[in-house]
Short mmCIF file of N, CA, C and O in Angstrom, two decimals:
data_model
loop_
_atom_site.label_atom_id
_atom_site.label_comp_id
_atom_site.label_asym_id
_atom_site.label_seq_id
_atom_site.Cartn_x
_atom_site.Cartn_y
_atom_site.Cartn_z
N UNK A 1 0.34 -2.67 15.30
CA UNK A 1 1.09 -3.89 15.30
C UNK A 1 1.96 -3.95 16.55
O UNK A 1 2.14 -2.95 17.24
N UNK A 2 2.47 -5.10 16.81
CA UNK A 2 3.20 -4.83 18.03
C UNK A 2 4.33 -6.13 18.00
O UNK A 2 4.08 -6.98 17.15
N UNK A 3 5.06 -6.27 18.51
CA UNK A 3 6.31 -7.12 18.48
C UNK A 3 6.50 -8.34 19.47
O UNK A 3 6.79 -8.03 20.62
N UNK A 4 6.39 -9.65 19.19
CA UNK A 4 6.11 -10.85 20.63
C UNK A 4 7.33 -11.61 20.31
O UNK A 4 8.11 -11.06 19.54
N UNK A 5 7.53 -12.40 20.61
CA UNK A 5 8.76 -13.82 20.69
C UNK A 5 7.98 -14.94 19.43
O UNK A 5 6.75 -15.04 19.40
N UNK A 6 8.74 -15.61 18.60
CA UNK A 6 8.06 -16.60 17.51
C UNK A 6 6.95 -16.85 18.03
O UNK A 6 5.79 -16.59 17.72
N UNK A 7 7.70 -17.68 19.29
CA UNK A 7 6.50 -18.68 19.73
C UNK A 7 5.27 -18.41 20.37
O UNK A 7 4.46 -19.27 20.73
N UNK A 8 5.08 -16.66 20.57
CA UNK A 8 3.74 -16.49 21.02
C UNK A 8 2.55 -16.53 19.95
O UNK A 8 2.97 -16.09 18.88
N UNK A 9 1.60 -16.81 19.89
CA UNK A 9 0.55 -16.65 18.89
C UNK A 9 -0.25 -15.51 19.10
O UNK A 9 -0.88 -15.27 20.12
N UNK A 10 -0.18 -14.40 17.52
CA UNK A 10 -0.26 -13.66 17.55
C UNK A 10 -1.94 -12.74 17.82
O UNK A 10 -2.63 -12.77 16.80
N UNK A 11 -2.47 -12.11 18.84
CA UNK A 11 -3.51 -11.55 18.70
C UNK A 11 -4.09 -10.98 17.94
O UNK A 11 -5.30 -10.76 17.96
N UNK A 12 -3.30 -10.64 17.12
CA UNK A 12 -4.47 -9.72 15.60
C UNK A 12 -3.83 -10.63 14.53
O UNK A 12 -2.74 -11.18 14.67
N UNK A 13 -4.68 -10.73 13.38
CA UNK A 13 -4.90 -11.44 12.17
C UNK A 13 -3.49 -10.80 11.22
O UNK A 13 -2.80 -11.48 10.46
N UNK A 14 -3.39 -10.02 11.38
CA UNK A 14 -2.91 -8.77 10.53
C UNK A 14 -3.18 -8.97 8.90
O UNK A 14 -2.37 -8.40 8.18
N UNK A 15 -4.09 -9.63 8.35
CA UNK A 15 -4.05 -9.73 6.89
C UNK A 15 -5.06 -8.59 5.84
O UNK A 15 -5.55 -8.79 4.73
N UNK A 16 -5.10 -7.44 6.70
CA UNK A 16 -5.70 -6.53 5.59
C UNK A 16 -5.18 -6.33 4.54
O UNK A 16 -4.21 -7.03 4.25
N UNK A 17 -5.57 -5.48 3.77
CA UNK A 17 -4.61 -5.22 2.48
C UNK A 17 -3.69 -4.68 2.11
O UNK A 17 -3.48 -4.67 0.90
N UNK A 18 -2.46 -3.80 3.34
CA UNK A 18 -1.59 -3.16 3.29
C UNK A 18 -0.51 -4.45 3.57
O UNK A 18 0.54 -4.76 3.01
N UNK A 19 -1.08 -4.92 4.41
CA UNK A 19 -0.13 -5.66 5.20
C UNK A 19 -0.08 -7.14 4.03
O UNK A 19 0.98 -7.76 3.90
N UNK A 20 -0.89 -7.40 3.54
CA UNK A 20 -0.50 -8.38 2.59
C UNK A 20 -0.03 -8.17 1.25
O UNK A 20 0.25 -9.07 0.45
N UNK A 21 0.05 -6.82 1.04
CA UNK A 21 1.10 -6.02 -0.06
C UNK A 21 2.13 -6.03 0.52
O UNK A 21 3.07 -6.32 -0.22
N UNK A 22 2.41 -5.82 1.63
CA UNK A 22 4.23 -5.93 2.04
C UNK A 22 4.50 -7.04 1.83
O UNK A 22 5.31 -7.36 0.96
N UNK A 23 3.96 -7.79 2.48
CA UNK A 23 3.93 -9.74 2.70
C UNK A 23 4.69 -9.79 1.14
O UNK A 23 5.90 -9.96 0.96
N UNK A 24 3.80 -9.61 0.23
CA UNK A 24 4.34 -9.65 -1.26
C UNK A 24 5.22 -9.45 -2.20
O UNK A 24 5.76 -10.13 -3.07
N UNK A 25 5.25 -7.66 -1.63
CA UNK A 25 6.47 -7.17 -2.26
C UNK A 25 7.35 -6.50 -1.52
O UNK A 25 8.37 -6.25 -2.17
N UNK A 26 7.40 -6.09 -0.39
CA UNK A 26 8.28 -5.55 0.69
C UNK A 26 9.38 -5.86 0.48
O UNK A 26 9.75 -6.43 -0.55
N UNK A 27 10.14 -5.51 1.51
CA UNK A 27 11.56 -5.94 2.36
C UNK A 27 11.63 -7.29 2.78
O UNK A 27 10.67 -7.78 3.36
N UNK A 28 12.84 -8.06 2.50
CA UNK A 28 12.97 -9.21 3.19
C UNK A 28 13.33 -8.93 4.94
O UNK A 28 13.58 -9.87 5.70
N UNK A 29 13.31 -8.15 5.19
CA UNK A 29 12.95 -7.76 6.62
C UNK A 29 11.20 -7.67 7.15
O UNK A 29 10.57 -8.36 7.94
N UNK A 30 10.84 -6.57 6.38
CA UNK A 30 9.32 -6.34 6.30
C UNK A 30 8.44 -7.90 6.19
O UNK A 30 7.71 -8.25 7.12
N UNK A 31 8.59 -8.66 5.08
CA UNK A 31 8.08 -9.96 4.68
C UNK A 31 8.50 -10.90 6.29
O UNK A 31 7.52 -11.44 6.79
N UNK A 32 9.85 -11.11 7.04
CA UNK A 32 9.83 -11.37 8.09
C UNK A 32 8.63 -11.02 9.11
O UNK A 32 7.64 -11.70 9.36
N UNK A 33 8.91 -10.04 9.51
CA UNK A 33 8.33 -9.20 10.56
C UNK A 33 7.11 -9.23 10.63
O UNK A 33 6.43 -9.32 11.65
N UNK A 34 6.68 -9.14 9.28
CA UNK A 34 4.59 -9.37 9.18
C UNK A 34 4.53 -11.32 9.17
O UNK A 34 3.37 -11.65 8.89
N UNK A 35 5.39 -12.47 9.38
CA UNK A 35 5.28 -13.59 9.22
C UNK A 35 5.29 -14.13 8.11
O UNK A 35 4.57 -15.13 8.07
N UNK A 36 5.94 -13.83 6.96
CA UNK A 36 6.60 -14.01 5.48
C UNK A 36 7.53 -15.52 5.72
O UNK A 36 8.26 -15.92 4.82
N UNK A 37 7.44 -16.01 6.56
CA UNK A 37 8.35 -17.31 6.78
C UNK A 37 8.19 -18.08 5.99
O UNK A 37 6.99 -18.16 5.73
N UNK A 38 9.06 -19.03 5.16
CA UNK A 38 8.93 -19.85 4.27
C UNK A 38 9.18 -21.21 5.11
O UNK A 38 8.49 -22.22 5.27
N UNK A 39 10.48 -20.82 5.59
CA UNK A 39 10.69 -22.42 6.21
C UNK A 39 11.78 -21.94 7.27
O UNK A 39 12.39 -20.87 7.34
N UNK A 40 11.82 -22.82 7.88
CA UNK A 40 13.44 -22.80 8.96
C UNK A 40 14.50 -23.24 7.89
O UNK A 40 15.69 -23.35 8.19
#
């Protein structure tokens, strides 16, 4: 994984199955960081 600015669009998909278990139940940091955004 690697770390860009919002507004870049991101090169990898990241939606395997680890990463969409955090998405889920993680950290409200973690849920950030993998793109967990709900709204502004």
């Amino acid at each position: 994984m690697c770390y860009q600015n919002a507004w870049m669009k991101s090169r990898e998909p990241f939606d395997g199955p680890r990463v969409s278990k955090l998405r889920e139940h993680g950290t409200s940091l973690q849920k950030l960081l993998l793109g967990g955004i709900g709204s502004w």
